Backbone as JSON Lines, residues from 0, in Angstrom:
{"i":0,"aa":"M","n":[-30.73,38.44,-14.77],"ca":[-29.93,38.41,-15.98],"c":[-30.73,37.68,-17.06]}
{"i":1,"aa":"L","n":[-30.71,38.19,-18.26],"ca":[-31.43,37.6,-19.37],"c":[-30.45,37.08,-20.41]}
{"i":2,"aa":"V","n":[-30.67,35.87,-20.91],"ca":[-29.78,35.27,-21.91],"c":[-30.61,34.63,-23.01]}
{"i":3,"aa":"G","n":[-29.92,34.14,-24.04],"ca":[-30.56,33.49,-25.17],"c":[-30.44,31.97,-25.09]}
{"i":4,"aa":"T","n":[-30.91,31.31,-26.14],"ca":[-30.94,29.85,-26.14],"c":[-29.54,29.23,-26.15]}
{"i":5,"aa":"K","n":[-28.6,29.84,-26.85],"ca":[-27.25,29.27,-26.91],"c":[-26.58,29.29,-25.54]}
{"i":6,"aa":"E","n":[-26.74,30.4,-24.82],"ca":[-26.14,30.5,-23.49],"c":[-26.76,29.5,-22.52]}
{"i":7,"aa":"V","n":[-28.1,29.34,-22.59],"ca":[-28.78,28.38,-21.72],"c":[-28.34,26.96,-22.06]}
{"i":8,"aa":"A","n":[-28.2,26.66,-23.34],"ca":[-27.75,25.34,-23.75],"c":[-26.37,25.04,-23.19]}
{"i":9,"aa":"Q","n":[-25.49,26.03,-23.2],"ca":[-24.15,25.85,-22.66],"c":[-24.21,25.65,-21.14]}
{"i":10,"aa":"L","n":[-25.08,26.4,-20.44],"ca":[-25.2,26.25,-19.0],"c":[-25.73,24.87,-18.62]}
{"i":11,"aa":"L","n":[-26.69,24.37,-19.38],"ca":[-27.31,23.08,-19.06],"c":[-26.53,21.9,-19.61]}
{"i":12,"aa":"G","n":[-25.65,22.14,-20.58],"ca":[-24.9,21.05,-21.19],"c":[-25.73,20.24,-22.16]}
{"i":13,"aa":"V","n":[-26.7,20.89,-22.81],"ca":[-27.55,20.24,-23.81],"c":[-27.47,21.05,-25.1]}
{"i":14,"aa":"S","n":[-28.11,20.56,-26.15],"ca":[-28.08,21.28,-27.42],"c":[-29.07,22.44,-27.39]}
{"i":15,"aa":"S","n":[-28.86,23.41,-28.27],"ca":[-29.78,24.54,-28.35],"c":[-31.14,24.09,-28.89]}
{"i":16,"aa":"D","n":[-31.17,23.01,-29.7],"ca":[-32.45,22.46,-30.15],"c":[-33.28,21.95,-28.97]}
{"i":17,"aa":"R","n":[-32.61,21.3,-28.01],"ca":[-33.32,20.81,-26.82],"c":[-33.88,21.98,-26.01]}
{"i":18,"aa":"V","n":[-33.11,23.06,-25.89],"ca":[-33.58,24.24,-25.17],"c":[-34.81,24.82,-25.86]}
{"i":19,"aa":"R","n":[-34.77,24.91,-27.19],"ca":[-35.93,25.43,-27.93],"c":[-37.15,24.54,-27.74]}
{"i":20,"aa":"R","n":[-36.95,23.22,-27.67],"ca":[-38.07,22.3,-27.42],"c":[-38.68,22.55,-26.04]}
{"i":21,"aa":"L","n":[-37.82,22.75,-25.03],"ca":[-38.3,23.06,-23.69],"c":[-39.08,24.38,-23.69]}
{"i":22,"aa":"L","n":[-38.6,25.35,-24.46],"ca":[-39.29,26.65,-24.55],"c":[-40.66,26.49,-25.22]}
{"i":23,"aa":"L","n":[-40.72,25.73,-26.3],"ca":[-41.99,25.54,-26.99],"c":[-42.99,24.76,-26.13]}
{"i":24,"aa":"D","n":[-42.49,23.87,-25.27],"ca":[-43.37,23.12,-24.38],"c":[-43.79,23.94,-23.16]}
{"i":25,"aa":"G","n":[-43.22,25.15,-23.01],"ca":[-43.59,26.02,-21.89],"c":[-43.0,25.59,-20.57]}
{"i":26,"aa":"R","n":[-41.86,24.91,-20.59],"ca":[-41.26,24.39,-19.37],"c":[-40.2,25.29,-18.77]}
{"i":27,"aa":"V","n":[-39.87,26.42,-19.43],"ca":[-38.87,27.35,-18.92],"c":[-39.61,28.55,-18.33]}
{"i":28,"aa":"H","n":[-39.48,28.76,-17.01],"ca":[-40.2,29.83,-16.33],"c":[-39.69,31.21,-16.74]}
{"i":29,"aa":"G","n":[-40.62,32.1,-17.04],"ca":[-40.28,33.49,-17.31],"c":[-39.74,33.76,-18.69]}
{"i":30,"aa":"A","n":[-39.63,32.75,-19.55],"ca":[-39.08,32.95,-20.89],"c":[-40.14,33.59,-21.79]}
{"i":31,"aa":"Y","n":[-39.7,34.5,-22.64],"ca":[-40.61,35.13,-23.59],"c":[-39.86,35.39,-24.89]}
{"i":32,"aa":"K","n":[-40.63,35.67,-25.91],"ca":[-40.06,35.83,-27.24],"c":[-40.22,37.28,-27.68]}
{"i":33,"aa":"I","n":[-39.13,37.86,-28.17],"ca":[-39.15,39.19,-28.77],"c":[-38.84,38.98,-30.24]}
{"i":34,"aa":"S","n":[-39.82,39.27,-31.08],"ca":[-39.69,39.04,-32.51],"c":[-39.44,37.54,-32.72]}
{"i":35,"aa":"N","n":[-38.25,37.13,-33.11],"ca":[-37.95,35.71,-33.29],"c":[-36.81,35.25,-32.37]}
{"i":36,"aa":"V","n":[-36.58,35.99,-31.28],"ca":[-35.49,35.67,-30.36],"c":[-36.07,35.37,-28.98]}
{"i":37,"aa":"W","n":[-35.67,34.24,-28.39],"ca":[-36.1,33.89,-27.04],"c":[-35.24,34.63,-26.02]}
{"i":38,"aa":"V","n":[-35.87,35.16,-24.98],"ca":[-35.19,35.81,-23.86],"c":[-35.51,35.0,-22.61]}
{"i":39,"aa":"I","n":[-34.47,34.51,-21.94],"ca":[-34.64,33.58,-20.83],"c":[-34.0,34.18,-19.57]}
{"i":40,"aa":"P","n":[-34.78,34.34,-18.48],"ca":[-34.21,34.86,-17.23],"c":[-33.47,33.75,-16.48]}
{"i":41,"aa":"L","n":[-32.43,34.15,-15.74],"ca":[-31.67,33.2,-14.92],"c":[-31.93,33.48,-13.45]}
{"i":42,"aa":"K","n":[-32.02,32.43,-12.66],"ca":[-32.14,32.55,-11.21],"c":[-30.96,31.82,-10.6]}
{"i":43,"aa":"D","n":[-30.11,32.53,-9.89],"ca":[-28.88,31.97,-9.33],"c":[-28.0,31.37,-10.41]}
{"i":44,"aa":"G","n":[-27.96,31.99,-11.59],"ca":[-27.08,31.56,-12.67],"c":[-27.62,30.43,-13.53]}
{"i":45,"aa":"M","n":[-28.84,29.95,-13.28],"ca":[-29.41,28.85,-14.06],"c":[-30.87,29.17,-14.39]}
{"i":46,"aa":"P","n":[-31.37,28.69,-15.54],"ca":[-32.79,28.87,-15.85],"c":[-33.64,27.93,-15.0]}
{"i":47,"aa":"V","n":[-34.87,28.34,-14.72],"ca":[-35.78,27.51,-13.94],"c":[-36.62,26.7,-14.91]}
{"i":48,"aa":"I","n":[-36.49,25.38,-14.84],"ca":[-37.18,24.49,-15.78],"c":[-38.05,23.53,-14.97]}
{"i":49,"aa":"T","n":[-39.33,23.43,-15.35],"ca":[-40.23,22.5,-14.67],"c":[-39.94,21.08,-15.13]}
{"i":50,"aa":"K","n":[-40.22,20.13,-14.25],"ca":[-39.99,18.72,-14.58],"c":[-41.02,18.24,-15.58]}
{"i":51,"aa":"G","n":[-40.59,17.34,-16.44],"ca":[-41.5,16.72,-17.39],"c":[-42.3,15.61,-16.71]}
{"i":52,"aa":"T","n":[-43.34,15.17,-17.39],"ca":[-44.19,14.13,-16.8],"c":[-43.77,12.73,-17.22]}
{"i":53,"aa":"R","n":[-43.03,12.61,-18.32],"ca":[-42.63,11.28,-18.81],"c":[-41.16,11.29,-19.16]}
{"i":54,"aa":"G","n":[-40.65,10.12,-19.45],"ca":[-39.29,10.0,-19.95],"c":[-38.25,9.97,-18.85]}
{"i":55,"aa":"P","n":[-36.97,9.93,-19.26],"ca":[-35.89,9.84,-18.28],"c":[-35.7,11.17,-17.54]}
{"i":56,"aa":"K","n":[-35.03,11.09,-16.43],"ca":[-34.73,12.28,-15.64],"c":[-33.72,13.14,-16.4]}
{"i":57,"aa":"P","n":[-33.75,14.48,-16.19],"ca":[-32.79,15.34,-16.87],"c":[-31.37,15.07,-16.39]}
{"i":58,"aa":"T","n":[-30.4,15.27,-17.29],"ca":[-29.01,14.96,-16.97],"c":[-28.16,16.21,-16.75]}
{"i":59,"aa":"W","n":[-28.72,17.4,-16.89],"ca":[-27.9,18.59,-16.68],"c":[-27.64,18.78,-15.2]}
{"i":60,"aa":"K","n":[-26.55,19.46,-14.9],"ca":[-26.13,19.66,-13.53],"c":[-25.98,21.15,-13.27]}
{"i":61,"aa":"A","n":[-26.29,21.56,-12.06],"ca":[-26.08,22.95,-11.68],"c":[-24.58,23.2,-11.54]}
{"i":62,"aa":"R","n":[-24.17,24.39,-11.91],"ca":[-22.77,24.74,-11.76],"c":[-22.4,24.84,-10.29]}
{"i":63,"aa":"G","n":[-21.15,24.53,-9.98],"ca":[-20.69,24.65,-8.61],"c":[-20.61,26.11,-8.19]}
{"i":64,"aa":"R","n":[-20.69,26.34,-6.89],"ca":[-20.6,27.7,-6.38],"c":[-19.19,28.24,-6.56]}
{"i":65,"aa":"E","n":[-19.1,29.51,-6.89],"ca":[-17.8,30.14,-6.99],"c":[-17.34,30.53,-5.59]}
{"i":66,"aa":"V","n":[-16.06,30.31,-5.32],"ca":[-15.52,30.58,-4.0],"c":[-14.93,31.98,-3.99]}
{"i":67,"aa":"M","n":[-15.33,32.76,-3.0],"ca":[-14.83,34.12,-2.85],"c":[-13.41,34.09,-2.31]}
{"i":68,"aa":"T","n":[-12.53,34.92,-2.88],"ca":[-11.17,35.08,-2.38],"c":[-11.14,36.29,-1.47]}
{"i":69,"aa":"C","n":[-10.54,36.16,-0.31],"ca":[-10.49,37.24,0.68],"c":[-9.02,37.6,0.93]}
{"i":70,"aa":"I","n":[-8.72,38.9,0.83],"ca":[-7.35,39.4,1.01],"c":[-7.37,40.39,2.17]}
{"i":71,"aa":"H","n":[-6.45,40.23,3.12],"ca":[-6.34,41.22,4.19],"c":[-4.89,41.3,4.68]}
{"i":72,"aa":"V","n":[-4.62,42.35,5.43],"ca":[-3.28,42.59,5.99],"c":[-3.26,42.03,7.41]}
{"i":73,"aa":"N","n":[-2.27,41.21,7.71],"ca":[-2.15,40.57,9.01],"c":[-1.39,41.49,9.96]}
{"i":74,"aa":"R","n":[-2.12,42.11,10.92],"ca":[-1.52,43.06,11.87],"c":[-0.49,42.39,12.76]}
{"i":75,"aa":"T","n":[-0.75,41.14,13.13],"ca":[0.16,40.43,14.02],"c":[1.53,40.27,13.38]}
{"i":76,"aa":"R","n":[1.54,39.96,12.1],"ca":[2.82,39.8,11.41],"c":[3.55,41.14,11.26]}
{"i":77,"aa":"I","n":[2.81,42.21,11.06],"ca":[3.45,43.54,10.98],"c":[4.12,43.86,12.31]}
{"i":78,"aa":"S","n":[3.43,43.61,13.43],"ca":[4.01,43.86,14.75],"c":[5.24,43.0,14.99]}
{"i":79,"aa":"R","n":[5.14,41.74,14.6],"ca":[6.28,40.83,14.79],"c":[7.48,41.26,13.96]}
{"i":80,"aa":"N","n":[7.23,41.67,12.71],"ca":[8.33,42.16,11.87],"c":[9.01,43.35,12.52]}
{"i":81,"aa":"Y","n":[8.22,44.27,13.04],"ca":[8.77,45.47,13.65],"c":[9.53,45.14,14.94]}
{"i":82,"aa":"K","n":[8.94,44.29,15.77],"ca":[9.51,43.97,17.08],"c":[10.78,43.13,16.98]}
{"i":83,"aa":"H","n":[10.77,42.13,16.09],"ca":[11.89,41.19,16.01],"c":[12.83,41.46,14.83]}
{"i":84,"aa":"G","n":[12.57,42.49,14.06],"ca":[13.42,42.8,12.92],"c":[13.33,41.76,11.81]}
{"i":85,"aa":"E","n":[12.2,41.1,11.69],"ca":[12.01,40.08,10.66],"c":[11.38,40.7,9.42]}
{"i":86,"aa":"N","n":[11.26,39.9,8.37],"ca":[10.64,40.37,7.13],"c":[9.66,39.32,6.6]}
{"i":87,"aa":"L","n":[8.69,38.95,7.44],"ca":[7.68,37.97,7.05],"c":[6.64,38.63,6.13]}
{"i":88,"aa":"P","n":[6.08,37.89,5.17],"ca":[5.01,38.46,4.34],"c":[3.77,38.72,5.19]}
{"i":89,"aa":"V","n":[3.07,39.83,4.94],"ca":[1.94,40.22,5.78],"c":[0.59,40.19,5.05]}
{"i":90,"aa":"L","n":[0.6,40.01,3.73],"ca":[-0.66,39.96,2.99],"c":[-1.18,38.53,2.98]}
{"i":91,"aa":"S","n":[-2.37,38.33,3.51],"ca":[-2.97,37.01,3.6],"c":[-4.05,36.88,2.53]}
{"i":92,"aa":"V","n":[-3.96,35.82,1.71],"ca":[-4.94,35.55,0.66],"c":[-5.61,34.22,0.99]}
{"i":93,"aa":"K","n":[-6.92,34.29,1.29],"ca":[-7.67,33.09,1.65],"c":[-8.62,32.76,0.51]}
{"i":94,"aa":"H","n":[-8.46,31.54,-0.02],"ca":[-9.32,31.04,-1.1],"c":[-9.8,29.66,-0.7]}
{"i":95,"aa":"G","n":[-11.08,29.56,-0.36],"ca":[-11.61,28.29,0.13],"c":[-10.99,27.97,1.47]}
{"i":96,"aa":"S","n":[-10.37,26.81,1.59],"ca":[-9.75,26.42,2.86],"c":[-8.25,26.7,2.87]}
{"i":97,"aa":"S","n":[-7.7,27.23,1.77],"ca":[-6.26,27.49,1.72],"c":[-5.96,28.94,2.11]}
{"i":98,"aa":"N","n":[-4.8,29.14,2.68],"ca":[-4.33,30.47,3.08],"c":[-2.9,30.63,2.6]}
{"i":99,"aa":"Q","n":[-2.65,31.71,1.85],"ca":[-1.32,31.94,1.29],"c":[-0.88,33.34,1.67]}
{"i":100,"aa":"Y","n":[0.38,33.49,2.08],"ca":[0.93,34.79,2.43],"c":[1.84,35.28,1.32]}
{"i":101,"aa":"G","n":[1.91,36.6,1.16],"ca":[2.78,37.17,0.14],"c":[3.11,38.62,0.44]}
{"i":102,"aa":"Y","n":[4.02,39.16,-0.37],"ca":[4.43,40.55,-0.26],"c":[3.64,41.45,-1.22]}
{"i":103,"aa":"E","n":[3.16,40.86,-2.32],"ca":[2.37,41.59,-3.32],"c":[1.2,40.72,-3.73]}
{"i":104,"aa":"V","n":[0.07,41.37,-4.01],"ca":[-1.12,40.66,-4.49],"c":[-1.67,41.43,-5.67]}
{"i":105,"aa":"E","n":[-1.94,40.72,-6.76],"ca":[-2.53,41.35,-7.95],"c":[-3.87,40.69,-8.23]}
{"i":106,"aa":"V","n":[-4.91,41.52,-8.34],"ca":[-6.26,41.03,-8.62],"c":[-6.56,41.37,-10.07]}
{"i":107,"aa":"A","n":[-6.89,40.35,-10.87],"ca":[-7.13,40.54,-12.3],"c":[-8.62,40.66,-12.58]}
{"i":108,"aa":"G","n":[-9.25,41.68,-12.04],"ca":[-10.67,41.88,-12.29],"c":[-11.31,42.69,-11.18]}
{"i":109,"aa":"P","n":[-12.64,42.72,-11.18],"ca":[-13.34,43.52,-10.17],"c":[-13.19,42.93,-8.76]}
{"i":110,"aa":"C","n":[-13.18,43.82,-7.79],"ca":[-13.1,43.42,-6.4],"c":[-13.79,44.5,-5.56]}
{"i":111,"aa":"R","n":[-14.01,44.21,-4.28],"ca":[-14.6,45.22,-3.41],"c":[-13.89,45.21,-2.07]}
{"i":112,"aa":"V","n":[-13.79,46.4,-1.47],"ca":[-13.18,46.55,-0.16],"c":[-14.31,46.62,0.86]}
{"i":113,"aa":"V","n":[-14.21,45.79,1.93],"ca":[-15.25,45.69,2.93],"c":[-14.7,46.13,4.28]}
{"i":114,"aa":"Y","n":[-15.47,46.98,4.99],"ca":[-15.12,47.42,6.35],"c":[-16.29,47.08,7.26]}
{"i":115,"aa":"R","n":[-16.09,46.11,8.15],"ca":[-17.14,45.71,9.08],"c":[-16.56,45.58,10.49]}
{"i":116,"aa":"P","n":[-16.48,46.69,11.23],"ca":[-15.93,46.6,12.59],"c":[-16.82,45.82,13.54]}
{"i":117,"aa":"E","n":[-18.14,45.79,13.28],"ca":[-19.05,45.07,14.17],"c":[-19.11,43.58,13.86]}
{"i":118,"aa":"Q","n":[-18.66,43.17,12.66],"ca":[-18.65,41.76,12.26],"c":[-17.29,41.4,11.65]}
{"i":119,"aa":"P","n":[-16.24,41.31,12.47],"ca":[-14.93,40.98,11.89],"c":[-14.88,39.53,11.44]}
{"i":120,"aa":"K","n":[-13.9,39.24,10.6],"ca":[-13.66,37.86,10.16],"c":[-13.23,37.02,11.36]}
{"i":121,"aa":"D","n":[-13.2,35.69,11.19],"ca":[-12.77,34.79,12.26],"c":[-11.35,35.1,12.72]}
{"i":122,"aa":"C","n":[-10.53,35.57,11.78],"ca":[-9.13,35.87,12.11],"c":[-9.0,37.24,12.8]}
{"i":123,"aa":"G","n":[-10.08,38.02,12.88],"ca":[-10.04,39.32,13.54],"c":[-9.99,40.49,12.58]}
{"i":124,"aa":"A","n":[-9.88,40.23,11.28],"ca":[-9.78,41.31,10.3],"c":[-11.1,42.09,10.24]}
{"i":125,"aa":"K","n":[-10.99,43.42,10.24],"ca":[-12.16,44.28,10.14],"c":[-12.26,44.91,8.76]}
{"i":126,"aa":"V","n":[-11.16,44.92,8.02],"ca":[-11.12,45.44,6.65],"c":[-10.49,44.37,5.77]}
{"i":127,"aa":"W","n":[-11.13,44.07,4.64],"ca":[-10.59,43.08,3.72],"c":[-11.07,43.37,2.32]}
{"i":128,"aa":"I","n":[-10.49,42.67,1.35],"ca":[-10.87,42.78,-0.05],"c":[-11.46,41.45,-0.48]}
{"i":129,"aa":"E","n":[-12.63,41.49,-1.14],"ca":[-13.28,40.29,-1.66],"c":[-13.28,40.33,-3.17]}
{"i":130,"aa":"T","n":[-13.06,39.17,-3.8],"ca":[-13.09,39.1,-5.26],"c":[-13.4,37.67,-5.72]}
{"i":131,"aa":"L","n":[-13.99,37.58,-6.89],"ca":[-14.19,36.29,-7.55],"c":[-13.18,36.12,-8.69]}
{"i":132,"aa":"S","n":[-12.42,37.18,-8.96],"ca":[-11.44,37.18,-10.05],"c":[-10.18,36.42,-9.66]}
{"i":133,"aa":"P","n":[-9.38,36.03,-10.65],"ca":[-8.1,35.37,-10.32],"c":[-7.17,36.3,-9.56]}
{"i":134,"aa":"V","n":[-6.39,35.73,-8.63],"ca":[-5.48,36.51,-7.78],"c":[-4.09,35.88,-7.87]}
{"i":135,"aa":"W","n":[-3.07,36.73,-8.05],"ca":[-1.67,36.27,-8.06],"c":[-0.97,36.82,-6.85]}
{"i":136,"aa":"V","n":[-0.26,35.95,-6.16],"ca":[0.45,36.32,-4.93],"c":[1.94,36.18,-5.18]}
{"i":137,"aa":"A","n":[2.68,37.22,-4.83],"ca":[4.14,37.17,-4.98],"c":[4.8,37.39,-3.65]}
C-alpha cells in the first residue's frame, strides 16, 4: 500500500514536517518522489524507518493488531433446540476472548466465508465467517 506524508504522519503520531525531514534524510525505506509528491510504501500498516544515529529515541508506536471476528452456527445448540423443544440462540460471534450468542448477526462491511474441513476451529466448526468490520448481534 502506498500513502503520502499526511497519512504517515497520522500513523506515526508526528507532524507532517517531521515526516518530510525523515524523507529528506533518506530514513524512510522505499519512499520516492513523483513530481512534488512523496509516495511512501507501508509494511504491515507502518512505514519502515531506519534509526537515527543521534538524539532521543523515537516516540511513535506501532498500531495494535486488529482482532478478527469469527461467526459460526453452533450445531450442538440446533440439535438441543430440536430435541428438547427449546429456543436457544445458535449464532456464535467470537471476538478476541469473548463469545456472544444471538439470533441475528449483521456485519457492517466486508467479510469472507471460510470452509476448512481438514482444519476445523477449536470448537469443531468447519465453516465460519471472518471479518474485521463491526458486527451487531441481536
